[in-house]
Coordinates of C-alpha atoms in Angstrom, one line a residue:
X208 CA 128.9 116.9 83.8
X209 CA 127.4 114.0 81.8
X210 CA 126.8 111.6 84.6
X211 CA 123.0 111.5 85.1
X212 CA 123.1 111.2 88.9
X213 CA 125.4 114.2 89.4
X214 CA 123.2 116.7 87.7
X215 CA 121.5 119.2 90.0
X216 CA 118.1 118.3 91.4
X217 CA 116.5 121.2 89.5
X218 CA 118.0 119.8 86.2
X219 CA 116.8 116.3 87.1
X220 CA 113.3 117.5 88.0
X221 CA 113.1 119.2 84.6
X222 CA 114.4 116.1 82.8
X223 CA 111.7 113.9 84.4
X224 CA 109.0 116.4 83.8
X225 CA 110.0 116.8 80.1
X226 CA 110.2 112.9 79.9
X227 CA 113.9 113.1 78.9
X228 CA 114.3 110.8 81.9
X229 CA 111.9 108.4 83.4
X230 CA 111.4 108.4 87.2
X231 CA 112.1 104.6 87.3
X232 CA 115.1 105.1 85.1
X233 CA 116.5 107.7 87.4
X234 CA 115.7 105.6 90.5
X235 CA 117.5 102.6 89.1
X236 CA 120.5 104.8 88.2
X237 CA 120.8 105.9 91.9
X238 CA 120.4 102.3 93.1
X239 CA 123.2 101.2 90.8
X240 CA 125.5 104.0 92.1
X241 CA 124.6 103.0 95.7
X242 CA 125.5 99.4 94.9
X243 CA 128.8 100.5 93.5
X244 CA 129.9 103.2 95.9
X245 CA 128.0 102.9 99.1
X246 CA 129.8 99.8 100.5
X247 CA 132.9 102.0 101.1
X248 CA 131.1 105.2 101.9
X249 CA 128.2 104.0 104.1
X250 CA 126.1 107.1 103.4
X251 CA 122.7 105.5 102.6
X252 CA 121.7 103.2 105.5
X253 CA 118.1 102.2 104.8
X254 CA 116.4 101.6 101.4
X255 CA 112.7 101.3 100.6
X256 CA 112.9 100.1 97.0
X257 CA 109.7 98.2 96.7
X258 CA 107.5 101.1 97.5
X259 CA 109.8 103.5 95.6
X260 CA 109.7 101.4 92.4
X261 CA 106.0 101.3 92.5
X262 CA 105.8 105.1 93.0
X263 CA 108.3 105.7 90.2
X264 CA 106.3 103.5 87.8
X265 CA 103.1 105.4 88.8
X266 CA 104.9 108.7 88.1
X267 CA 106.0 107.5 84.7
X268 CA 102.5 106.3 83.8
X269 CA 101.1 109.7 84.9
X270 CA 103.7 111.5 82.8
X271 CA 102.6 109.5 79.8
X272 CA 99.1 110.8 80.3
X273 CA 100.4 114.3 80.7
X274 CA 99.5 114.4 84.4
X275 CA 102.1 116.0 86.8
X276 CA 101.1 116.2 90.4
X277 CA 103.9 118.5 91.6
X278 CA 107.2 120.3 90.8
X279 CA 109.2 117.2 92.0
X280 CA 107.2 114.8 90.0
X281 CA 108.8 111.4 90.3
X282 CA 112.1 112.7 91.6
X283 CA 113.9 110.1 93.8
X284 CA 115.4 111.5 97.0
X285 CA 116.9 110.5 100.3
X286 CA 116.1 111.9 103.8
X287 CA 118.4 112.2 106.8
X288 CA 117.6 109.5 109.3
X289 CA 116.5 111.9 111.9
X290 CA 113.3 112.8 110.0
X291 CA 110.3 110.5 110.5
X292 CA 109.2 108.7 107.3
X293 CA 105.9 106.8 107.4
X294 CA 106.4 103.1 107.1
X295 CA 110.2 103.4 106.9
X296 CA 112.6 102.9 109.8
X297 CA 113.8 106.1 111.4
X298 CA 116.6 105.6 114.0
X299 CA 118.4 109.0 114.5
X300 CA 121.4 106.7 114.8
X301 CA 120.3 105.7 118.3
X302 CA 120.0 102.1 119.4
X303 CA 116.8 102.8 121.3
X304 CA 115.1 103.6 118.0
X305 CA 116.6 100.7 116.0
X306 CA 113.1 99.3 115.3
X307 CA 111.2 102.6 115.2
X308 CA 108.9 102.8 112.2
X309 CA 106.8 106.0 112.2
X310 CA 103.2 106.0 111.2
X311 CA 103.4 109.4 109.6
X312 CA 105.9 111.7 107.9
X313 CA 107.7 114.7 109.5
X314 CA 106.1 117.9 108.2
X315 CA 108.9 118.9 105.9
X316 CA 109.1 115.3 104.5
X317 CA 105.4 115.4 103.8
X318 CA 105.7 118.6 101.9
X319 CA 108.3 117.1 99.6
X320 CA 106.1 114.1 99.1
X321 CA 103.2 116.4 98.4
X322 CA 105.4 117.9 95.7
X323 CA 105.6 114.4 94.3
X324 CA 109.1 113.5 95.3
X325 CA 109.8 109.8 96.0
X326 CA 111.7 108.9 99.2
X327 CA 113.7 105.8 98.5
X328 CA 116.2 105.8 101.4
X329 CA 117.6 107.3 104.6
X330 CA 121.1 108.7 105.2
X331 CA 123.4 108.2 108.1
X332 CA 123.7 110.4 111.2
X333 CA 125.5 110.2 114.5
X334 CA 123.5 109.0 117.5
X335 CA 120.8 111.5 118.3
X336 CA 122.5 113.8 115.7
X337 CA 124.9 114.8 118.4
X338 CA 128.4 114.9 116.8
X339 CA 130.4 116.7 114.2
X340 CA 131.3 113.3 112.7
X341 CA 128.9 110.6 111.4
X342 CA 129.0 107.2 113.0
X343 CA 126.8 105.1 115.3
X344 CA 126.4 101.7 116.8
X345 CA 123.6 100.7 114.4
X346 CA 125.1 101.5 110.9
X347 CA 128.8 102.2 111.6
X348 CA 131.0 104.9 110.1
X349 CA 130.4 107.1 107.1
X350 CA 133.6 107.9 105.1
X351 CA 134.5 111.0 103.2
X352 CA 134.6 110.4 99.4
X353 CA 137.5 112.9 99.1
X354 CA 139.6 110.8 101.5
X355 CA 138.1 107.8 103.2
X356 CA 140.4 108.2 106.3
X357 CA 138.5 111.4 107.1
X358 CA 135.2 112.3 108.6
X359 CA 132.2 113.6 106.7
X360 CA 131.1 116.0 109.3
X361 CA 127.9 115.8 111.2
X362 CA 125.2 115.4 111.8
X363 CA 123.9 115.5 108.2
X364 CA 127.0 113.6 107.1
X365 CA 125.4 110.7 105.2
X366 CA 123.2 113.3 103.4
X367 CA 126.2 115.4 102.3
X368 CA 128.1 112.3 101.0
X369 CA 125.0 111.0 99.2
X370 CA 124.6 114.3 97.4
X371 CA 128.3 114.7 96.7
X372 CA 128.6 111.2 95.1
X373 CA 125.4 111.2 93.1
X374 CA 123.5 108.6 95.2
X375 CA 120.4 110.8 95.3
X376 CA 118.8 113.9 93.7
X377 CA 119.0 115.9 97.0
X378 CA 118.6 115.3 100.7
X379 CA 116.9 117.0 103.6
X380 CA 119.2 117.8 106.6
X381 CA 118.9 119.5 109.9
X382 CA 121.1 122.0 111.8
X383 CA 121.3 123.1 115.4
X384 CA 125.1 123.1 115.7
X385 CA 126.2 123.4 112.1
X386 CA 124.8 120.0 111.2
X387 CA 124.1 121.0 107.6
X388 CA 126.9 123.5 107.2
X389 CA 129.8 121.4 108.6
X390 CA 129.1 118.3 106.4
X391 CA 128.6 120.3 103.2
X392 CA 131.8 122.1 103.8
X393 CA 133.6 118.8 104.5
X394 CA 132.1 117.2 101.4
X395 CA 132.1 120.0 98.8
X396 CA 128.3 120.5 98.2
X397 CA 125.7 123.2 98.9
X398 CA 123.6 123.5 102.0
X399 CA 121.3 126.1 103.6
X400 CA 120.5 126.7 107.2
X401 CA 117.2 128.6 107.0
X402 CA 116.0 131.4 109.2
X403 CA 114.8 129.8 112.4
X404 CA 111.2 128.6 112.3
X405 CA 110.4 128.9 108.6
X406 CA 110.6 125.2 107.8
X407 CA 108.8 123.1 110.5
X408 CA 111.0 120.6 112.3
X409 CA 108.0 118.6 113.7
X410 CA 108.7 114.9 113.2
X411 CA 112.5 115.3 113.7
X412 CA 114.3 113.2 116.2
X413 CA 115.5 114.5 118.6
X414 CA 113.1 115.4 120.4
X415 CA 111.4 112.1 121.1
X416 CA 108.9 110.6 118.6
X417 CA 105.6 112.4 118.9
X418 CA 107.0 115.7 120.2
X419 CA 105.2 118.8 119.0
X420 CA 107.3 121.7 120.4
X421 CA 109.9 123.4 118.2
X422 CA 113.3 123.2 119.7
X423 CA 115.3 126.4 120.0
X424 CA 117.9 127.1 117.2
X425 CA 117.1 123.8 115.4
X426 CA 116.1 124.0 111.8
X427 CA 115.5 121.8 108.8
X428 CA 117.1 122.6 105.5
X429 CA 118.2 121.4 102.0
X430 CA 121.4 119.9 100.8
X431 CA 122.0 119.9 97.0
X432 CA 124.5 120.2 94.2
X433 CA 123.6 123.8 93.2
X434 CA 122.2 127.0 94.8
X435 CA 119.1 126.5 92.6
X436 CA 118.5 123.2 94.3
X437 CA 118.5 125.0 97.7
X438 CA 116.1 127.7 96.4
X439 CA 113.7 125.1 95.0
X440 CA 113.6 122.9 98.1
X441 CA 113.2 126.0 100.4
X442 CA 110.2 127.1 98.4
X443 CA 108.5 123.7 98.8
X444 CA 109.2 123.2 102.5
X445 CA 108.9 126.6 104.1
X446 CA 105.7 127.9 105.6
X447 CA 103.8 127.7 108.9
X448 CA 102.5 124.6 110.6
X449 CA 98.9 123.7 109.7
X450 CA 97.5 125.1 112.9
X451 CA 99.4 128.4 112.3
X452 CA 98.3 128.7 108.7
X453 CA 94.8 129.7 109.9
X454 CA 96.1 133.3 110.1
X455 CA 99.7 133.3 109.0
X456 CA 100.7 134.1 105.4
X457 CA 104.2 133.3 104.4
X458 CA 106.2 135.0 101.7
X459 CA 110.0 135.4 101.7
X460 CA 111.3 138.6 100.1
X461 CA 113.3 138.3 96.9
X462 CA 117.1 138.7 96.8
X463 CA 118.3 142.1 97.7
X464 CA 120.3 142.5 94.6
X465 CA 120.0 141.5 90.9
X466 CA 123.7 141.6 90.0
X467 CA 126.9 140.4 91.9
X468 CA 128.4 143.9 91.4
X469 CA 125.5 145.4 93.4
X470 CA 126.0 143.3 96.5
X471 CA 127.6 144.9 99.5
X472 CA 129.9 142.1 100.7
X473 CA 131.6 142.0 104.1
X474 CA 134.2 139.3 104.8
X475 CA 135.6 138.1 108.2
X476 CA 138.1 135.2 107.7
X477 CA 140.0 135.0 111.0
X478 CA 139.8 135.8 114.7
X479 CA 142.3 136.0 117.5
X480 CA 140.2 133.8 119.8
X481 CA 139.3 131.2 117.1
X482 CA 142.1 131.0 114.5
X483 CA 141.5 129.5 111.1
X484 CA 143.9 127.1 109.5
X485 CA 146.0 128.8 106.9
X486 CA 144.9 126.4 104.1
X487 CA 141.2 127.4 104.7
X488 CA 142.0 131.1 105.1
X489 CA 144.0 131.2 101.9
X490 CA 141.2 129.6 100.0
X491 CA 138.7 132.2 101.4
X492 CA 141.1 135.0 100.6
X493 CA 141.5 133.8 97.0
X494 CA 137.7 133.8 96.7
X495 CA 137.5 137.4 98.0
X496 CA 140.2 138.5 95.5
X497 CA 138.2 136.8 92.7
X498 CA 135.1 138.6 93.7
X499 CA 137.0 141.9 93.5
X500 CA 138.3 141.1 90.0
X501 CA 134.7 140.3 89.0
X502 CA 133.8 143.9 90.1
X503 CA 132.1 143.1 93.4
X504 CA 132.3 145.4 96.4
X505 CA 134.2 143.6 99.2
X506 CA 135.0 145.1 102.6
X507 CA 137.5 143.1 104.7
X508 CA 137.3 145.5 107.7
X509 CA 133.6 145.3 108.2
X510 CA 132.4 143.6 111.4
X511 CA 129.2 143.4 113.3
X512 CA 129.6 145.1 116.7
X513 CA 130.4 141.9 118.6
X514 CA 133.2 139.7 119.7
X515 CA 133.2 136.2 118.4
X516 CA 134.2 134.7 121.7
X517 CA 131.3 136.4 123.5
X518 CA 128.8 135.5 120.8
X519 CA 130.0 131.9 120.8
X520 CA 129.5 131.6 124.6
X521 CA 126.0 133.2 124.2
X522 CA 125.2 130.5 121.7
X523 CA 126.5 127.7 123.9
X524 CA 124.3 129.0 126.8
X525 CA 121.3 128.5 124.5
X526 CA 122.4 125.4 122.6
X527 CA 123.5 123.1 125.4
X528 CA 120.3 123.1 127.4
X529 CA 118.5 121.9 124.3
X530 CA 120.9 119.0 123.8
X531 CA 120.2 117.5 127.2
X532 CA 116.4 118.1 127.3
X533 CA 115.7 114.4 126.9
X534 CA 118.4 112.9 129.2
X535 CA 117.2 110.5 131.9
X536 CA 117.0 112.1 135.3
X537 CA 120.0 110.2 136.6
X538 CA 122.2 111.4 133.8
X539 CA 121.0 115.0 134.2
X540 CA 121.8 114.7 138.0
X541 CA 125.4 113.8 137.1
X542 CA 125.7 117.0 135.1
X543 CA 124.3 119.0 138.0
X544 CA 126.8 117.5 140.4
X545 CA 129.6 118.2 137.9
X546 CA 128.5 121.9 137.5
X547 CA 128.6 122.3 141.3
X548 CA 132.3 121.3 141.4
X549 CA 133.4 124.2 139.2
X550 CA 134.1 127.7 140.4
X551 CA 131.7 130.3 139.0
X552 CA 134.6 132.0 137.2
X553 CA 135.9 128.8 135.6
X554 CA 135.6 129.2 131.8
X555 CA 137.2 125.9 130.9
X556 CA 135.0 124.1 128.3
X557 CA 134.2 121.3 130.8
X558 CA 133.0 123.9 133.3
X559 CA 131.0 125.8 130.7
X560 CA 129.4 122.6 129.4
X561 CA 128.3 121.5 132.9
X562 CA 127.1 125.0 133.8
X563 CA 125.2 125.7 130.6
X564 CA 123.6 122.3 130.3
X565 CA 122.1 122.6 133.7
X566 CA 121.1 126.3 133.5
X567 CA 118.0 127.6 135.3
X568 CA 115.1 129.1 133.5
X569 CA 116.1 132.4 135.0
X570 CA 119.6 132.1 133.5
X571 CA 118.1 131.0 130.1
X572 CA 115.9 134.1 130.1
X573 CA 119.0 136.2 130.6
X574 CA 120.7 134.4 127.7
X575 CA 117.7 134.8 125.5
X576 CA 117.7 138.6 126.2
X577 CA 121.4 138.7 125.2
X578 CA 120.4 136.9 122.0
X579 CA 117.8 139.6 121.3
X580 CA 120.4 142.3 121.8
X581 CA 122.7 140.5 119.3
X582 CA 119.9 140.4 116.8
X583 CA 119.7 144.2 117.0
X584 CA 123.4 144.3 116.3
X585 CA 122.9 142.2 113.2
X586 CA 119.9 144.3 112.0
X587 CA 122.1 147.4 112.1
X588 CA 125.0 145.6 110.4
X589 CA 122.8 144.4 107.5
X590 CA 121.6 148.0 106.9
X591 CA 125.1 148.6 105.6
X592 CA 125.9 145.2 104.1
X593 CA 123.9 142.5 102.3
X594 CA 126.0 139.4 103.2
X595 CA 128.8 138.5 105.5
X596 CA 131.2 135.8 104.4
X597 CA 133.0 133.7 107.0
X598 CA 134.7 130.3 107.4
X599 CA 132.4 127.4 108.1
X600 CA 134.9 125.7 110.4
X601 CA 138.5 126.5 111.0
X602 CA 139.7 123.3 109.2
X603 CA 139.0 121.0 106.3
X604 CA 137.7 117.5 107.0
X605 CA 139.5 116.0 110.0
X606 CA 140.7 112.4 110.4
X607 CA 138.2 110.0 111.9
X608 CA 138.2 110.4 115.7
X609 CA 135.8 108.2 117.6
X610 CA 137.3 108.7 121.1
X611 CA 134.6 108.4 123.6
X612 CA 135.3 111.6 125.7
X613 CA 133.9 114.2 123.3
X614 CA 134.9 117.1 125.5
X615 CA 138.6 115.9 125.3
X616 CA 138.8 115.8 121.5
X617 CA 141.0 118.2 119.7
X618 CA 141.5 119.5 116.1
X619 CA 144.8 120.8 114.6
X620 CA 144.8 124.4 113.4
X621 CA 148.2 125.3 111.9
X622 CA 149.8 122.5 113.7
X623 CA 148.5 123.6 117.1
X624 CA 145.8 121.6 119.1
X625 CA 142.5 123.4 119.5
X626 CA 139.3 122.3 121.2
X627 CA 137.2 120.0 118.9
X628 CA 134.0 122.0 119.6
X629 CA 135.6 125.2 118.3
X630 CA 134.2 124.0 115.0
X631 CA 131.0 125.5 116.3
X632 CA 132.4 129.0 116.7
X633 CA 131.9 130.4 113.2
X634 CA 128.5 128.7 112.7
X635 CA 127.3 130.0 116.0
X636 CA 127.0 133.5 114.6
X637 CA 123.9 132.6 112.4
X638 CA 122.5 129.9 114.7
X639 CA 122.3 132.0 117.8
X640 CA 120.7 135.0 116.1
X641 CA 118.2 132.9 114.0
X642 CA 119.8 134.1 110.7
X643 CA 119.9 132.3 107.4
X644 CA 123.3 130.9 106.3
X645 CA 124.1 129.3 103.0
X646 CA 127.3 127.2 102.5
X647 CA 128.8 127.0 99.0
X648 CA 131.9 125.1 97.8
X649 CA 134.6 127.4 96.7
X650 CA 138.0 125.5 96.5
X651 CA 140.0 122.6 97.6
X652 CA 142.9 122.8 100.0
X653 CA 145.4 119.9 100.1
X654 CA 142.8 117.9 98.1
X655 CA 139.9 118.5 100.5
X656 CA 136.9 120.8 99.9
X657 CA 136.5 124.2 101.4
X658 CA 133.2 126.0 101.7
X659 CA 132.2 129.5 102.6
X660 CA 129.4 130.5 105.0
X661 CA 127.2 133.2 103.6
X662 CA 125.3 134.9 106.4
X663 CA 122.4 137.2 105.6
X664 CA 119.6 139.2 107.2
X665 CA 116.8 137.7 109.1
X666 CA 114.1 136.1 106.8
X667 CA 116.2 137.1 103.7
X668 CA 117.1 133.5 102.8
X669 CA 116.8 134.2 99.1
X670 CA 119.6 136.7 99.4
X671 CA 122.2 134.3 100.7
X672 CA 121.1 131.6 98.2
X673 CA 121.2 134.1 95.3
X674 CA 124.6 135.2 96.3
X675 CA 125.8 131.6 96.4
X676 CA 124.5 131.2 92.9
X677 CA 126.3 134.2 91.6
X678 CA 129.5 133.2 93.5
X679 CA 129.6 129.9 91.5
X680 CA 130.0 132.0 88.3
X681 CA 133.2 133.4 89.9
X682 CA 134.9 130.5 91.6
X683 CA 133.0 127.5 90.2
X684 CA 130.4 125.4 91.8
X685 CA 130.0 121.8 92.7
X686 CA 132.5 119.3 91.4
X687 CA 132.3 115.6 92.3
X688 CA 135.0 113.9 94.2
X689 CA 137.6 112.1 92.1
X690 CA 136.4 108.7 91.0
X691 CA 132.7 109.4 91.3
X692 CA 132.0 111.2 88.1

């Protein structure tokens, strides 16, 4: 891959450090690609070029003196527009924040800057990061580079597109409902949802600007063009908040295995309650067959001792109260009235949404206890297996659908309509149980990317990332969309 902007972030960081590339040279390369490609993609929505150019020039001058301040010395990057960036507009795609310019950086952003990265732009997200597609009333629609009639996923959609098309070295995304995993699957790049809590989310919107509390399930994580990128960014951003660092010491364990053939691999590619489109399932099966031919140990019958439907509902009980925490009281009252209209045994998605969003603290405590029971199930499962491979979503990138009733939307799975939010079913497994999950590109189906979700044991993020790296040697890694190389 000769195109400068499509190299991995790790390769670009080495090139800047060795002075093969200048920081300003690389920045201008990304700017030219943005000028060329972004008008039809709409991935990068805010630029900060004056400050970025000054920082790049300073990085080049320091390099000439043999001074390197950090491992990302002079590397130009973008940041999802949900993370606060000092002096740079941060909107979370929401009109109420159109003019919001933070005074300080989100914790994870500051850690990247401390490693000497240069933030030169922000990438698009749905309003309040609350959709599986990326569009909003401030910046408009982000289009998929593989097929511009299709969505890019959400909510880190602009980030995934910017990485896939070489508009940035890497991006920082966030994930509570697959918001890293869904877009990287749709766009054909790598992403990592870390173990809950290991990368601080302070400075992320939502919650509201200035919020200090960590929101349940929500994580920050890297999006890149290689598994090595994920590992590098994880190492630079993970660790306790400053007030916790008084006593906490943080060290992730190394990968469980040193060779692909030593990994104990479980695969789970379909479910009666949440069917997977044949095109996606076939791609996943071909990957499993390729792993076997490479000498890997693959078990297609292994399952954690749970039902996906029940685990998904447990996840929704925990997720949906978080998503309405900042609603105005009048809007929340409407949800309470809606919940009262449904019978207690009504399991339609509208009933579940109304019931779960307005849950009592008592009910949440019961749901949290159920989560802890599931976590025991996962610990036992990972005593026998190192990774579990699953679909990310049941489909490839869907056609744009901006209908206003989000609960009425559908997707098509093998020609049959299914509920739009079933795209959360497979990602719920790792989210609800606080587990790490890496998504790696493995194939294309009908010309669209297919990713695999690699779920691993709690706090063993380096295992899922290492497996993604070794998987690339079997099925290939990142490839740019046609027309962007």
